Each structure stands twice: as C-alpha cells, then as structure tokens.
Short mmCIF file of C-alpha atoms in Angstrom, two decimals:
data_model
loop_
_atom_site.label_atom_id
_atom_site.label_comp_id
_atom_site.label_asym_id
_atom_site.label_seq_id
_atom_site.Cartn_x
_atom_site.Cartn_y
_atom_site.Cartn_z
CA UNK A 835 -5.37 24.07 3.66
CA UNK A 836 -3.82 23.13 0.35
CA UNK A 837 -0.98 25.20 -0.49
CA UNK A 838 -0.30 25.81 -4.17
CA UNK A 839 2.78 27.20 -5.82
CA UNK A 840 2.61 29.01 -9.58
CA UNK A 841 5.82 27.93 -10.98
CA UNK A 842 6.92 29.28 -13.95
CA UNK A 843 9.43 27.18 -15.73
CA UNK A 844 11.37 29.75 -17.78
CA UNK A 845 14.00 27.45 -19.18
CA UNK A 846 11.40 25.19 -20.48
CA UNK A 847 11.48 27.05 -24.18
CA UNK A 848 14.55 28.00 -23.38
CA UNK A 849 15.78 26.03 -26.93
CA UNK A 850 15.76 27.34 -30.09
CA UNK A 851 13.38 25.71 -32.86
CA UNK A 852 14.76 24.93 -36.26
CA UNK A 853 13.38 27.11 -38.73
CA UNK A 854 12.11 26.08 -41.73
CA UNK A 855 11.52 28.89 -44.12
CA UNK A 856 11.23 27.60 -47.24
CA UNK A 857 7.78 27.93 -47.91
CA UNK A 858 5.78 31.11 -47.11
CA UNK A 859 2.03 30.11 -46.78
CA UNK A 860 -0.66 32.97 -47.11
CA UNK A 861 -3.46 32.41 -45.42
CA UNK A 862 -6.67 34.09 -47.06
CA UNK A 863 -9.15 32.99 -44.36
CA UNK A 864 -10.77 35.90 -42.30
CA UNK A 865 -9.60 35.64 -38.30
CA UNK A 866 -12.84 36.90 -37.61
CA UNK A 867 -14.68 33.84 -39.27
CA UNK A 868 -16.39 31.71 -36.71
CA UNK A 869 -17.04 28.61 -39.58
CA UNK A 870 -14.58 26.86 -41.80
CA UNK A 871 -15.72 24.86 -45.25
CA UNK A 872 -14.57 20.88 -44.53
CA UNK A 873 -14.81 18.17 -47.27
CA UNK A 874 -16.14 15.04 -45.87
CA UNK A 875 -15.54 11.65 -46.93
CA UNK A 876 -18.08 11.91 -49.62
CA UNK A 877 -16.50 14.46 -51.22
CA UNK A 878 -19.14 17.17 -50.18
CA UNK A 879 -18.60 20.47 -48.75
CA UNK A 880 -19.51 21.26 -45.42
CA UNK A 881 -19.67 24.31 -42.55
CA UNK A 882 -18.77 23.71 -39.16
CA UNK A 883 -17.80 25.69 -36.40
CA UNK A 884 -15.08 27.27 -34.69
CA UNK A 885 -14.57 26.83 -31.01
CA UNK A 886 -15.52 30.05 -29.78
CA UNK A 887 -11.76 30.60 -27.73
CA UNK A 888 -10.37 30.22 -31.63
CA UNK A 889 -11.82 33.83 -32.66
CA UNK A 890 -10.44 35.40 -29.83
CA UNK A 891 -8.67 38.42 -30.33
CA UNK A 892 -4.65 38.18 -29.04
CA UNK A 893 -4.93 41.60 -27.77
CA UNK A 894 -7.47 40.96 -25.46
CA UNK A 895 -5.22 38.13 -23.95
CA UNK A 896 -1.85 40.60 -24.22
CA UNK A 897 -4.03 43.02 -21.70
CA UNK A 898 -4.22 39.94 -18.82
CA UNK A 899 -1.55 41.15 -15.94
CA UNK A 900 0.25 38.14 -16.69
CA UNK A 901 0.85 38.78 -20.02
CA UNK A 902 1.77 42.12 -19.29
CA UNK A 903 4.18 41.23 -16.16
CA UNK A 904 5.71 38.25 -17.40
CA UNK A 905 5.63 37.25 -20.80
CA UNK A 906 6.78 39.24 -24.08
CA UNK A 907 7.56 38.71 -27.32
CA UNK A 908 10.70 37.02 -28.50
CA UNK A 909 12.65 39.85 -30.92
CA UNK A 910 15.10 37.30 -31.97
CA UNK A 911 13.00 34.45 -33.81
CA UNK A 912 13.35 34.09 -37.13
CA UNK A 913 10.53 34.34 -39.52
CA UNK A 914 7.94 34.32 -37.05
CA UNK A 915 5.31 34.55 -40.16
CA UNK A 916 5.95 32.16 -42.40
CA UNK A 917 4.09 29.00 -42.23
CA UNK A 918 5.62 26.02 -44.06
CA UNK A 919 3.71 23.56 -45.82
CA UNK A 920 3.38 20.07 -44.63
CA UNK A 921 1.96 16.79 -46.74
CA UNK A 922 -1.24 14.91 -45.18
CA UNK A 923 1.55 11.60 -44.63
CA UNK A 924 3.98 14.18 -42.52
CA UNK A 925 1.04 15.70 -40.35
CA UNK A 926 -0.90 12.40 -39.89
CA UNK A 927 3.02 10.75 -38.68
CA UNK A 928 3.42 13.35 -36.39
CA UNK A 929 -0.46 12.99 -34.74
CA UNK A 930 0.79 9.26 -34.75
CA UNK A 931 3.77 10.29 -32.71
CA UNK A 932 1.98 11.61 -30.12
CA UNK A 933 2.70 10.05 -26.65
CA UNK A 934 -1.28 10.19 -25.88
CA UNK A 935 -4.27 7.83 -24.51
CA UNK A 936 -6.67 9.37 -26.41
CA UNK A 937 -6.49 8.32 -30.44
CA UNK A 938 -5.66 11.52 -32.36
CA UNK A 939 -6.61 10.20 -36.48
CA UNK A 940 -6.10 12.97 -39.83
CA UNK A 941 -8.72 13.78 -41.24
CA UNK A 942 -9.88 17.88 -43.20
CA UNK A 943 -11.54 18.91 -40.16
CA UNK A 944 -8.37 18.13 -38.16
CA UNK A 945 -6.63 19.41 -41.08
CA UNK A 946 -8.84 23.01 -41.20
CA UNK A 947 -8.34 23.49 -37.39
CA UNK A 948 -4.05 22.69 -37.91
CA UNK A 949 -4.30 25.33 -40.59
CA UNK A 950 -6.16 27.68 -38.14
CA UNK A 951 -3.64 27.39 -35.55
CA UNK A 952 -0.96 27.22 -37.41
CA UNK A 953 -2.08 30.61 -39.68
CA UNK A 954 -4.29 33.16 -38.38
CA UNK A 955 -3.74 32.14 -34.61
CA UNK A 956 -0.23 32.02 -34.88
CA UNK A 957 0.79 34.37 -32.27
CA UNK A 958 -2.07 33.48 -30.03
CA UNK A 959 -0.51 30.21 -30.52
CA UNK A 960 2.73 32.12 -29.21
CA UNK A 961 0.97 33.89 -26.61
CA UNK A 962 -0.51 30.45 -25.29
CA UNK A 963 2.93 28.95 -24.97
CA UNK A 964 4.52 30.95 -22.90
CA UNK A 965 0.89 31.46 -20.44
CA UNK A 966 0.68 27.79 -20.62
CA UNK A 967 3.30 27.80 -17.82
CA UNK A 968 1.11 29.77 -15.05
CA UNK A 969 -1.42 26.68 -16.31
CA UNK A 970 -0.17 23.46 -16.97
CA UNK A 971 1.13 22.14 -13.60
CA UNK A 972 -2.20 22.94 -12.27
CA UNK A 973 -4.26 21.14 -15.24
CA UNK A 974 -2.19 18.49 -14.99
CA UNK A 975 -2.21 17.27 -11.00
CA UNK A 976 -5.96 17.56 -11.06
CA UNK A 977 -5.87 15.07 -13.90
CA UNK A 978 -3.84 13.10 -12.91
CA UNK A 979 -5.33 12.78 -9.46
CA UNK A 980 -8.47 11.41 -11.09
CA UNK A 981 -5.75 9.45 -13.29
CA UNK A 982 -6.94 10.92 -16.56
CA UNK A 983 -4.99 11.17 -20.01
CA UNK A 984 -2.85 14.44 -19.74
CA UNK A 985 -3.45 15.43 -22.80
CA UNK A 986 -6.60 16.60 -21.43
CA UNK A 987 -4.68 20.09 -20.30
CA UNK A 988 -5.17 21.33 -23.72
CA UNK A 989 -9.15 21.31 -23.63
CA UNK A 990 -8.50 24.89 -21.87
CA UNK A 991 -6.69 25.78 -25.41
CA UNK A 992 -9.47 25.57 -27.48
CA UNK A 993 -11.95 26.32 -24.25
CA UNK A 994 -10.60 30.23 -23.31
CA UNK A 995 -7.43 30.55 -25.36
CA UNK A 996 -5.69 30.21 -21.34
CA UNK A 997 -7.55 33.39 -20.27
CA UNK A 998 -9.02 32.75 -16.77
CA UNK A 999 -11.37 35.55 -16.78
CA UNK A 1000 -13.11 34.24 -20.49
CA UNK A 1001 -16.80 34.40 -20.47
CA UNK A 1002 -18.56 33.14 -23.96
CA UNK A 1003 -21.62 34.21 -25.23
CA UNK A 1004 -24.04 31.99 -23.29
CA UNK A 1005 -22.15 32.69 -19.89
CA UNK A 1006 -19.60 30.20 -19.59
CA UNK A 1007 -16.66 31.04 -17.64
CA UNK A 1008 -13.17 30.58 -16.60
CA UNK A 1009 -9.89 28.27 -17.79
CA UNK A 1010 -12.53 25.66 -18.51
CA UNK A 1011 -15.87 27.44 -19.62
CA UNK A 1012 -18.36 25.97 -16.87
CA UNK A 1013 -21.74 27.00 -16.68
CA UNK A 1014 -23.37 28.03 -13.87
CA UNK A 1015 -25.30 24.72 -13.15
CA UNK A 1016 -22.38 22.65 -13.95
CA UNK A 1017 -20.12 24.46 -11.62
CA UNK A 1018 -22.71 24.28 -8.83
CA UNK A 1019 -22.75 20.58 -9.30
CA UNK A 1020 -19.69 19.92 -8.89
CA UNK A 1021 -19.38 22.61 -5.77
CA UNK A 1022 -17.64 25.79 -7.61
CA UNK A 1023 -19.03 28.83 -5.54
CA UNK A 1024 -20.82 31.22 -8.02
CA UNK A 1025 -22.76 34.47 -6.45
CA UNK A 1026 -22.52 38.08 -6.87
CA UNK A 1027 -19.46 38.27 -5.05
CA UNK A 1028 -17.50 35.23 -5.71
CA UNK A 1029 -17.07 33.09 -9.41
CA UNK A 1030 -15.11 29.98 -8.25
CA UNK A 1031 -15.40 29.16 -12.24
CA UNK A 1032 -12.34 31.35 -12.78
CA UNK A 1033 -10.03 30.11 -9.66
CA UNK A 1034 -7.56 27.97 -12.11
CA UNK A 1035 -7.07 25.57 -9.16
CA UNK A 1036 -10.43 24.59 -8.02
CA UNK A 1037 -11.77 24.82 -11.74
CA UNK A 1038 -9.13 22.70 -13.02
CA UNK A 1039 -10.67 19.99 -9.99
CA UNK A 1040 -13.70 20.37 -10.89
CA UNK A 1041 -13.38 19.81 -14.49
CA UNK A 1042 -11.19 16.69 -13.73
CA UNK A 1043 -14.33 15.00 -11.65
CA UNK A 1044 -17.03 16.11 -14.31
CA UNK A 1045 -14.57 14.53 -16.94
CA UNK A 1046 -13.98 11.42 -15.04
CA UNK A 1047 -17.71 11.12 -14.72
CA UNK A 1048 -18.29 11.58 -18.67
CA UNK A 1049 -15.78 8.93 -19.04
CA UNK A 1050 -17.86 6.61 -16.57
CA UNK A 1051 -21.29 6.95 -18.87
CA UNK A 1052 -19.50 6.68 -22.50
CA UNK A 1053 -16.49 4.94 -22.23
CA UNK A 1054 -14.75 6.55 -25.19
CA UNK A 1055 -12.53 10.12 -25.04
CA UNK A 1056 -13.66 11.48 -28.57
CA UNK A 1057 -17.29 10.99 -27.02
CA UNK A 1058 -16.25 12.57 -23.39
CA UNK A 1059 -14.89 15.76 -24.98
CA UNK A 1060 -18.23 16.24 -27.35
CA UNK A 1061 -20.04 15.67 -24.70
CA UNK A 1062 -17.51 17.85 -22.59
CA UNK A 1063 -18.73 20.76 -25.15
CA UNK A 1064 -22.36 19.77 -25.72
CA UNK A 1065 -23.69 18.06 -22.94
CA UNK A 1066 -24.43 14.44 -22.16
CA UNK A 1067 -28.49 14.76 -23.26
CA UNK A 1068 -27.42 16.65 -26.79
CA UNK A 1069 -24.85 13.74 -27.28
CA UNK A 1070 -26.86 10.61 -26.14
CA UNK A 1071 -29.54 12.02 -29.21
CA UNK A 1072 -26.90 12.25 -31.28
CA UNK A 1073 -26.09 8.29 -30.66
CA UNK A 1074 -29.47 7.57 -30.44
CA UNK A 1075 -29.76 9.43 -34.41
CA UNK A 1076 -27.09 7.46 -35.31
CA UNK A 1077 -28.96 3.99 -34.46
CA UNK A 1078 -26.57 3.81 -31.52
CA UNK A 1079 -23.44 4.07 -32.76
CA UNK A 1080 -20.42 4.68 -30.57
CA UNK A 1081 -18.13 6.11 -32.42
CA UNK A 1082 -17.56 9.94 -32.31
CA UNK A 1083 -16.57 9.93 -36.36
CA UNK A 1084 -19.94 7.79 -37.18
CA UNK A 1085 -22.57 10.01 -34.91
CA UNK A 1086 -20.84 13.31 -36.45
CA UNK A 1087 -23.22 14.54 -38.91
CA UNK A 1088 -25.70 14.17 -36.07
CA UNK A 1089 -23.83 16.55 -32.95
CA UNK A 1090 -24.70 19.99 -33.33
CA UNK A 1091 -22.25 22.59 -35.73
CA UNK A 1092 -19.89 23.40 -33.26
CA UNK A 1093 -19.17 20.16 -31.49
CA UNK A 1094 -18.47 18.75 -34.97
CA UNK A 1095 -15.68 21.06 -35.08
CA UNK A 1096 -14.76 20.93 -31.38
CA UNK A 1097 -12.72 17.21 -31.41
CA UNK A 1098 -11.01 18.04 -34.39
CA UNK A 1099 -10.09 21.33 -32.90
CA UNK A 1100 -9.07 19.23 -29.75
CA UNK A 1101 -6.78 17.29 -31.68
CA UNK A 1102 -5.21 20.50 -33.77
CA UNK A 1103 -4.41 21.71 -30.04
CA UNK A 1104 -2.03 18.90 -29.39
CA UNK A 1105 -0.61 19.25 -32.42
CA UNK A 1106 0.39 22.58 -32.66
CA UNK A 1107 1.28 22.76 -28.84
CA UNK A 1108 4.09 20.02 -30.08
CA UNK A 1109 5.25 20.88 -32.98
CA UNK A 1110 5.04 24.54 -32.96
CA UNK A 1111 8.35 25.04 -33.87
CA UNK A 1112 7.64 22.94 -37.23
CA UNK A 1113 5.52 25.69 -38.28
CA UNK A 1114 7.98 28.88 -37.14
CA UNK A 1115 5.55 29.67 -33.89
CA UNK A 1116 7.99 31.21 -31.43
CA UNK A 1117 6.52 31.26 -27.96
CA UNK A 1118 6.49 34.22 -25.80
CA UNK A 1119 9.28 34.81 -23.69
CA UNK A 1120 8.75 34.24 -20.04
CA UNK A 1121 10.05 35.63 -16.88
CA UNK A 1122 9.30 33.79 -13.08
CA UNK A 1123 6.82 35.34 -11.21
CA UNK A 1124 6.51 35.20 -7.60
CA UNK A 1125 5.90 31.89 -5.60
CA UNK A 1126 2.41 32.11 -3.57
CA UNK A 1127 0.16 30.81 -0.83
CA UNK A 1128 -3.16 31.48 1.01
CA UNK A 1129 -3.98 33.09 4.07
CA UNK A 1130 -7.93 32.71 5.10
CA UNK A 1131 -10.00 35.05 5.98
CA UNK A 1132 -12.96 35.19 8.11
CA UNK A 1133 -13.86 38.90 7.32
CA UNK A 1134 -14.94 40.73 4.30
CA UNK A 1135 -11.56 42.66 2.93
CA UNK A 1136 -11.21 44.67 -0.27
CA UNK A 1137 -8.22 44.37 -2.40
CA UNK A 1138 -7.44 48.44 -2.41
CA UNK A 1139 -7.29 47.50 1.80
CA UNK A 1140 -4.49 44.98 1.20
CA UNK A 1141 -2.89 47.07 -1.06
CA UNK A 1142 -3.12 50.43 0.40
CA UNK A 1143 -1.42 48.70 3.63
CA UNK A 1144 1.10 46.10 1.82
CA UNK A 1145 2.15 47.94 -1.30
CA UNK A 1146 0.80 45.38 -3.65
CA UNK A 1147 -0.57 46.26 -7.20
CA UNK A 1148 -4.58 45.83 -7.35
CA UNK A 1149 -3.99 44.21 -10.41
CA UNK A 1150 -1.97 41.81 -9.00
CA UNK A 1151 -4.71 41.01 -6.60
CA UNK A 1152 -7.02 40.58 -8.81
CA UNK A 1153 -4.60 38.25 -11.21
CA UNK A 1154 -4.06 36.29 -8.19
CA UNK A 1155 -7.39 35.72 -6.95
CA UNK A 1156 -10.03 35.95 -10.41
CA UNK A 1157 -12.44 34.43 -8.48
CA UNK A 1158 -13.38 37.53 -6.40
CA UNK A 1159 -15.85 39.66 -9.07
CA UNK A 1160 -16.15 42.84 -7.04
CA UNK A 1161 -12.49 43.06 -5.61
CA UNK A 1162 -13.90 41.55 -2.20
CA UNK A 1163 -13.20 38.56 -0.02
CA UNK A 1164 -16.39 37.66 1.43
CA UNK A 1165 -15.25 36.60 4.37
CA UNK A 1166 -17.85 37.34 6.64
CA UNK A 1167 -20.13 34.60 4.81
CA UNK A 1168 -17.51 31.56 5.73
CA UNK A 1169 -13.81 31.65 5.62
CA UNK A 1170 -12.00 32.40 2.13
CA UNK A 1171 -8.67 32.40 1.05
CA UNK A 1172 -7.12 35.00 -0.54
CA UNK A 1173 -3.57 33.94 -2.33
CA UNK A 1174 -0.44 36.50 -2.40
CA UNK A 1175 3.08 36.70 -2.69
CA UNK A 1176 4.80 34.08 -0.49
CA UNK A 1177 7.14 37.52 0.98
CA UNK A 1178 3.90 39.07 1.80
CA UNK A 1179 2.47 36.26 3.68
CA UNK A 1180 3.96 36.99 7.26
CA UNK A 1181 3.35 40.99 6.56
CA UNK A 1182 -0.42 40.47 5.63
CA UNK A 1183 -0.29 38.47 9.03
CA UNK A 1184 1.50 41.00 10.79
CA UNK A 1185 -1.02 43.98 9.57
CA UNK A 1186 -4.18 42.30 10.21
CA UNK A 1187 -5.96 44.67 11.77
CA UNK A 1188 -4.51 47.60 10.04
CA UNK A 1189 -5.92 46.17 6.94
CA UNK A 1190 -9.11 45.45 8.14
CA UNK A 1191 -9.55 48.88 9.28
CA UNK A 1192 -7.86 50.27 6.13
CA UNK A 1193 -10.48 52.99 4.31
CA UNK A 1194 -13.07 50.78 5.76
CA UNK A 1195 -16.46 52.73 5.94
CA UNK A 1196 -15.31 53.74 2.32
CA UNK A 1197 -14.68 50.87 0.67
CA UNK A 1198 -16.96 48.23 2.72
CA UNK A 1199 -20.33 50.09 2.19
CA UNK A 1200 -22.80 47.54 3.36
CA UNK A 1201 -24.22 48.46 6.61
CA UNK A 1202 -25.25 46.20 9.41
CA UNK A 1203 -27.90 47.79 10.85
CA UNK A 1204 -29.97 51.01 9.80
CA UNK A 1205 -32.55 53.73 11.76
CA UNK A 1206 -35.44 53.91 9.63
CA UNK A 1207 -36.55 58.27 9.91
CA UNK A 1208 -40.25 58.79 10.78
CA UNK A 1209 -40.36 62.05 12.71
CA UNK A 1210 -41.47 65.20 11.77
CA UNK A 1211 -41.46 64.62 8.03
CA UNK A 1212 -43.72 62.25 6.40
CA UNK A 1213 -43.40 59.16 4.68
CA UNK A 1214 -44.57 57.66 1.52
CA UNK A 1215 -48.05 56.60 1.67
CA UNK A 1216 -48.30 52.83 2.54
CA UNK A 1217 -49.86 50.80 0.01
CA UNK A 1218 -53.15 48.96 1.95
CA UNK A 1219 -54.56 45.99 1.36
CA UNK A 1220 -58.02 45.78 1.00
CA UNK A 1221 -60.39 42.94 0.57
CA UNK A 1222 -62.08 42.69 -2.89
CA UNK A 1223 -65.28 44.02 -1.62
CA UNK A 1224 -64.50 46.83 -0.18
CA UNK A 1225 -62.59 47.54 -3.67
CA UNK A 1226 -65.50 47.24 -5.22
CA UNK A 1227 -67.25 49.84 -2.48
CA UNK A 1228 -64.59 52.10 -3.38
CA UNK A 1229 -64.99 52.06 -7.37
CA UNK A 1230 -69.04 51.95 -6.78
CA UNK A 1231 -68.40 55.33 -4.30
CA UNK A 1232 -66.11 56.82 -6.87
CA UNK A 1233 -68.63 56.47 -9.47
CA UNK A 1234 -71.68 58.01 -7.68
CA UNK A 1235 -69.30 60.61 -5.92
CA UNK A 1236 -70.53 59.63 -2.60
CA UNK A 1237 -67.68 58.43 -1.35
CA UNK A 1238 -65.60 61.66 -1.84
CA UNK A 1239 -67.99 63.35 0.78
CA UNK A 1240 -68.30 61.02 3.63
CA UNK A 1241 -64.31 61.65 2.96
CA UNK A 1242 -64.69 65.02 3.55
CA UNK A 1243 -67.24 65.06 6.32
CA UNK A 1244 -65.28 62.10 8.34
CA UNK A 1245 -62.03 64.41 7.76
CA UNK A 1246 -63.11 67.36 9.12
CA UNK A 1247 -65.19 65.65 12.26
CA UNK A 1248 -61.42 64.20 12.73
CA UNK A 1249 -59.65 67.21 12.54
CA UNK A 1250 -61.51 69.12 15.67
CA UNK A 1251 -62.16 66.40 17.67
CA UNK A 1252 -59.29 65.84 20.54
CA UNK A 1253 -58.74 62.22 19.38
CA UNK A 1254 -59.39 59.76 16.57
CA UNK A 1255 -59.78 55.92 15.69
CA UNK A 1256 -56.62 54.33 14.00
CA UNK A 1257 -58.20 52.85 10.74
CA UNK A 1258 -57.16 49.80 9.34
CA UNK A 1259 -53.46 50.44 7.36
CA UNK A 1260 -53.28 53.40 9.21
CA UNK A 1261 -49.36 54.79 10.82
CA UNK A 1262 -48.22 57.45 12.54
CA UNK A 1263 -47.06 59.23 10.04
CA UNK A 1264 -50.40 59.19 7.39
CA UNK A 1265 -52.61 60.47 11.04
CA UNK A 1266 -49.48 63.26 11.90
CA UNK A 1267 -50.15 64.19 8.38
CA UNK A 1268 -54.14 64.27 8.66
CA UNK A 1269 -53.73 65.84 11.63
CA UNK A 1270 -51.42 68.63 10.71
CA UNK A 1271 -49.32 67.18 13.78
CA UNK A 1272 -46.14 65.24 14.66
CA UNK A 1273 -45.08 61.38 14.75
CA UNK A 1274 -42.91 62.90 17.59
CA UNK A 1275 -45.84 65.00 19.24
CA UNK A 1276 -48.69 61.86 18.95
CA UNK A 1277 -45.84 59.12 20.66
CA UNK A 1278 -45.56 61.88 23.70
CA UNK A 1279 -49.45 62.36 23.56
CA UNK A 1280 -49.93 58.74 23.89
CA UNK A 1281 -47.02 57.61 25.32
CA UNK A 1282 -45.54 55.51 22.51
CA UNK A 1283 -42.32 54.18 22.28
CA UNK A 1284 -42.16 52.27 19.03
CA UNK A 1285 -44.64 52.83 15.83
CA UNK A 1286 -46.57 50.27 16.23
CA UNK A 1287 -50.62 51.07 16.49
CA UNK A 1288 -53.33 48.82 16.24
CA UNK A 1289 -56.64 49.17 14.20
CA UNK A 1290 -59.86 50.22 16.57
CA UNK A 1291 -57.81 51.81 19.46
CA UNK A 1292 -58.15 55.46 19.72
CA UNK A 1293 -55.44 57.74 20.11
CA UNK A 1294 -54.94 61.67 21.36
CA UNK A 1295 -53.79 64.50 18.54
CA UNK A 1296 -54.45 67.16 20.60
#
C-alpha cells in the first residue's frame, strides 16, 4: 500500500513580495469572455480560445473545503489590484529565466494569456497559490518518476484552475481533465460509484504515463501538451495540414481554436506562478492541514458511517477522498482505500465494526436478496410472446369478431369445469385471476411449491 502524506508547506510564501505600484493597469476585457483577439505575425487579427479552467469563477473554487479550512485571504498585501506594466524585452527575459526543459518563447498569444492572468484572474491567480500546496508535491513525484520536465505541474493550472472535482463541458474531470476513455486506458476506475479521475494521486500517475507516451510519438513538449489538449489524431492532421511540419508555432493555424490558445496559456502559467509578485498577486494565506493515510476496505461504508462513529466532518471525507461520487466506498466490489486523518487511523481500526453497523439498513439501501409477492393479489399481466402467425390469427379474429367469442365460450367452459389446461404464457396468478381463486389456494390444490407450471399439463381450481 502506498502511503501518501498532504503536506502543506506554510512557510513557503511566507516572504513578502516587493510591490510595485507605480502603474495601475485597467483591464477592460470581460472575465466572462471565453476568446481573446491575438495579432499574428502578419499583422492580422485573430480569435482564439481560452482554456476553459481560465473562465472559471473564483467563488466556485473559494466553496472547495480546502479553501474554506485552510487558505484565506492575506489582509495585509499591499495593492493587491494594481497590475504594473511590463515591456515585451522585460517579460520575454523573465520567460528566458525560467529554469525549464520545455522552451517557453514571447510571442501576443503568450502575451494575451500573461495579461489574463495577470488582470482578470488575479485572485484566482491568488487562490491557486496558496491550493497549489495540497497539489504540487503530488504533481511533481509522479513526474518525476516517469522523469518528466516539472514544469509540467502547471498543466493542472490552466486544466481545472487546481479544483479536483472540475468537470468541463464535454465531461472531463478531475486535477487533470481526463476523459472517460482516456482514464480507462490508463486504469483510472470510473463507474457510478467511484471517479478515480478526481483522486489527485492516482490522476496525477496517470497523466504522467499518458504524457510520457505523447512524448514517445512526437518528440517535442509544445507538440505533447497540444496534443495533451486535443488528442494525438486531431494533432497528427494538423502536421499532416501543415505538409509535416514539426513545429508547434508552424502547424498553429491548423490545431483547432482552443489548442491554439492552450500552449500559450501553458506558458502564461509558468510565468505568472513565478513572478506573481512582479505583478502585486498576493497568494492566499495558508494554514497546515492534517497529515493522512489509507486504511482499505473490503466492505461497502458510507461517509455519514465514519463520521457518525469518529466525529469527522462529511465534508472532510469527501475532500479527502473525491473519488467516491455517492459518499460510498465500494468495498464489497474489491478492496478500496479510503484516506483520513493520520490521528484517526488507529480509531477507524479500533471501531470497525461499529462503523460498519453504523445506520446501516439506512444508509446502505441495496438489498441482497428480495421475495418477489404473488399470493392473493395479482400481478401485472405478463407480456407473451407469440409467433408471427398466430399474431396475425389474432388481428384476422379481431377483425371478423370471431375471436372475441371463442374467448368467451372457452372462458366460461373454464370457469365450471373442476380443472383447466395451463396455456402457453400462462402463471398462477393470470389462472387465480380467471378463476376468481388464489395463487395460494391452486399451489395447495396441486401441491405446488414454487410457481413454476408448464404449458399442456392440467391443473385443479376447484
């Protein structure tokens, strides 16, 4: 079992950025744009879009128990909203300062995406640096166990904004915004129960191996992360568009809208998660929450069991464990962990059974094994399969009325003889009800212990 502590390192912003508050920049652009207007090389104007986790609303991610539990705002930062303004030469030396692998170049759509960050998203911006500490140390040892660039850990920036429980408009969900089929592949448990997509840990793996195999088939970072966003088929047109070019700047104008903005977005990420104090972003003040680990479980438990017998908050539980969608650990379908407070570790062992047996028949509904009720009050007609012909006997009969009174002549020679033939579809409870009887009364008549009758054999109703 792999044991995994959430550290949060609350000294790490612990120093204060110089302000520079010279310049007050007003932003006219609408936070709930999803496009931005980019000049290209040519000169020409151009729409491409946002990353959908960059028209997020911040108080959607303030709401996260998190957020709530450990993280507000800093009251003593000065000028938290006013942007300065920064030449093309003093942004493009910074990108260029960047300790990464992957090559971060200046151009409007980098530029467009800074301004984003930097403006509108400001205190998302803020909100993301002090979450990124539940994060990062997870992001980066899965990348760096497939020995990736760790710059990498901000593709969950411009993926979900750091909000584990995102889900985008065509389904994709979690940290890292897998869909359902890529998640399968790469063996993330997704059911009606259980959405592995938003367990930070085993997403975070899973996006490491899927990235490490993009990097195997193009060979180039800029082209991994487009492809990261579009997938490899929409990409490999693009290149093939392009006559086959390589480069992620040349095959542009050929990727579709919003993975044209997606690498420059990429880059804006690193930028402002550096030099966020260049621009007056204050992060959120963080507290340290509780070290954790995993007990499995080999039985179905709901959260409102563990908490009505440990004390613990529901919506701790559920902060803790985002995979579970119903607030149950399907445990009866193969062992599952479920991760809590180190402290409660030993007491969850300790109360096993209590939990188990916890509100139970209340709050695990599913029963194993049900009566069905066929005495004394009948049952919905069965539906009976005939053959085509003798559908076509019964619409011919209907037609000439014929039909209706053999009915009634075969119904009442039935009803005052002392037994009858079971017809073909026939049960117990469609002759009780013929036979103004019993299901109860017919199984003593004939001595039957189950339901079960067979077509031709006659049977007593009197």
């Amino acid at each position: 079992m792999r044991k995994f502590y959430i550290v949060l390192l609350s000294l790490f912003f612990a120093g204060t950025c110089t302000i520079n508050a010279q310049v007050d920049i007003e932003d006219d652009e609408d936070e709930s744009e999803t496009e931005v207007t980019v000049t290209n090389q040519e000169g020409k104007e151009e729409q491409i879009e946002l990353p959908e986790a960059m028209t997020y609303e911040l108080d959607s991610l303030l709401y996260l128990y998190n957020s709530k539990t450990y993280l507000r705002p800093d009251s003593s930062c000065d000028f938290p909203d006013i942007n300065p303004q920064y030449t093309k030469e003093e942004i493009m030396a910074r990108l260029k300062m960047l300790p990464t692998v992957i090559e971060m170049p200046y151009n409007d759509a980098v530029q467009k995406m800074i301004d984003r960050y930097s403006g509108h998203l400001r205190h998302s911006v803020s909100f993301m640096l002090g979450a990124q500490n539940f994060y990062m140390p997870i992001f980066e040892e899965a990348l760096e166990s497939y020995r990736l660039p760790l710059e990498l850990k901000y593709l969950p920036v411009i993926e979900s904004a750091l909000n584990p429980r995102a889900v985008s408009r065509v389904g994709a969900t979690g940290l890292w915004q897998f869909m359902i089929s890529t998640a399968k592949h790469y063996g993330l448990k997704v059911n009606s129960l259980v959405d592995e997509r938003r367990d930070p840990l085993k997403s975070s793996y899973a996006a490491a191996q899927y990235l490490s195999d993009l990097y195997k088939i193009f060979g180039d970072w800029n082209l991994v992360i487009a492809a990261y966003n579009c997938g490899p088929d929409k990409l490999n047109r693009a290149i093939h568009r392009s006559g086959g070019s390589r480069d992620y700047w040349q095959i542009y104008p050929y990727l579709p809208a919003e993975t044209r903005g997606y690498v420059p977005a990429f880059i804006a990420a690193n930028y402002i998660m550096n030099y966020y104090c260049d621009h007056n972003i204050c992060p959120m003040l963080s507290t340290l929450p509780v070290k954790t680990d995993t007990v499995m479980l080999s039985r179905d438990v709901h959260f409102k069991q563990v908490a009505g017998v440990l004390g613990i908050s529901v919506d701790q539980l559920r902060d803790l464990n985002p995979q579970y969608r119903r607030n149950v650990v399907n445990g009866n379908n193969s062992p599952m962990p479920i991760r809590l407070p180190v402290a409660d570790i030993s007491r969850f062992i300790d109360n096993e059974d209590s939990i188990y047996a916890y509100n139970a028949d209340e709050l695990l509904t599913k029963r194993d094994e049900v009566d069905v009720n066929d005495d004394d009050v009948p049952t919905v007609q069965r539906v009976r399969s005939y053959s085509s012909s003798s559908n076509k006997a019964s619409r011919r009969s209907k037609k000439s009325g014929r039909g209706k009174d053999k009915s009634k002549k075969k119904k009442k020679k039935n009803s005052g003889s002392a037994s009858v033939t079971v017809r073909s579809g026939d049960t117990l409870s469609e002759i009780a009800r013929r036979q103004h009887t019993t299901v109860k009364k017919l199984k003593k008549l004939n001595g039957i212990s189950g339901s079960t009758i067979r077509a031709g054999k006659k049977i007593k109703v009197k």
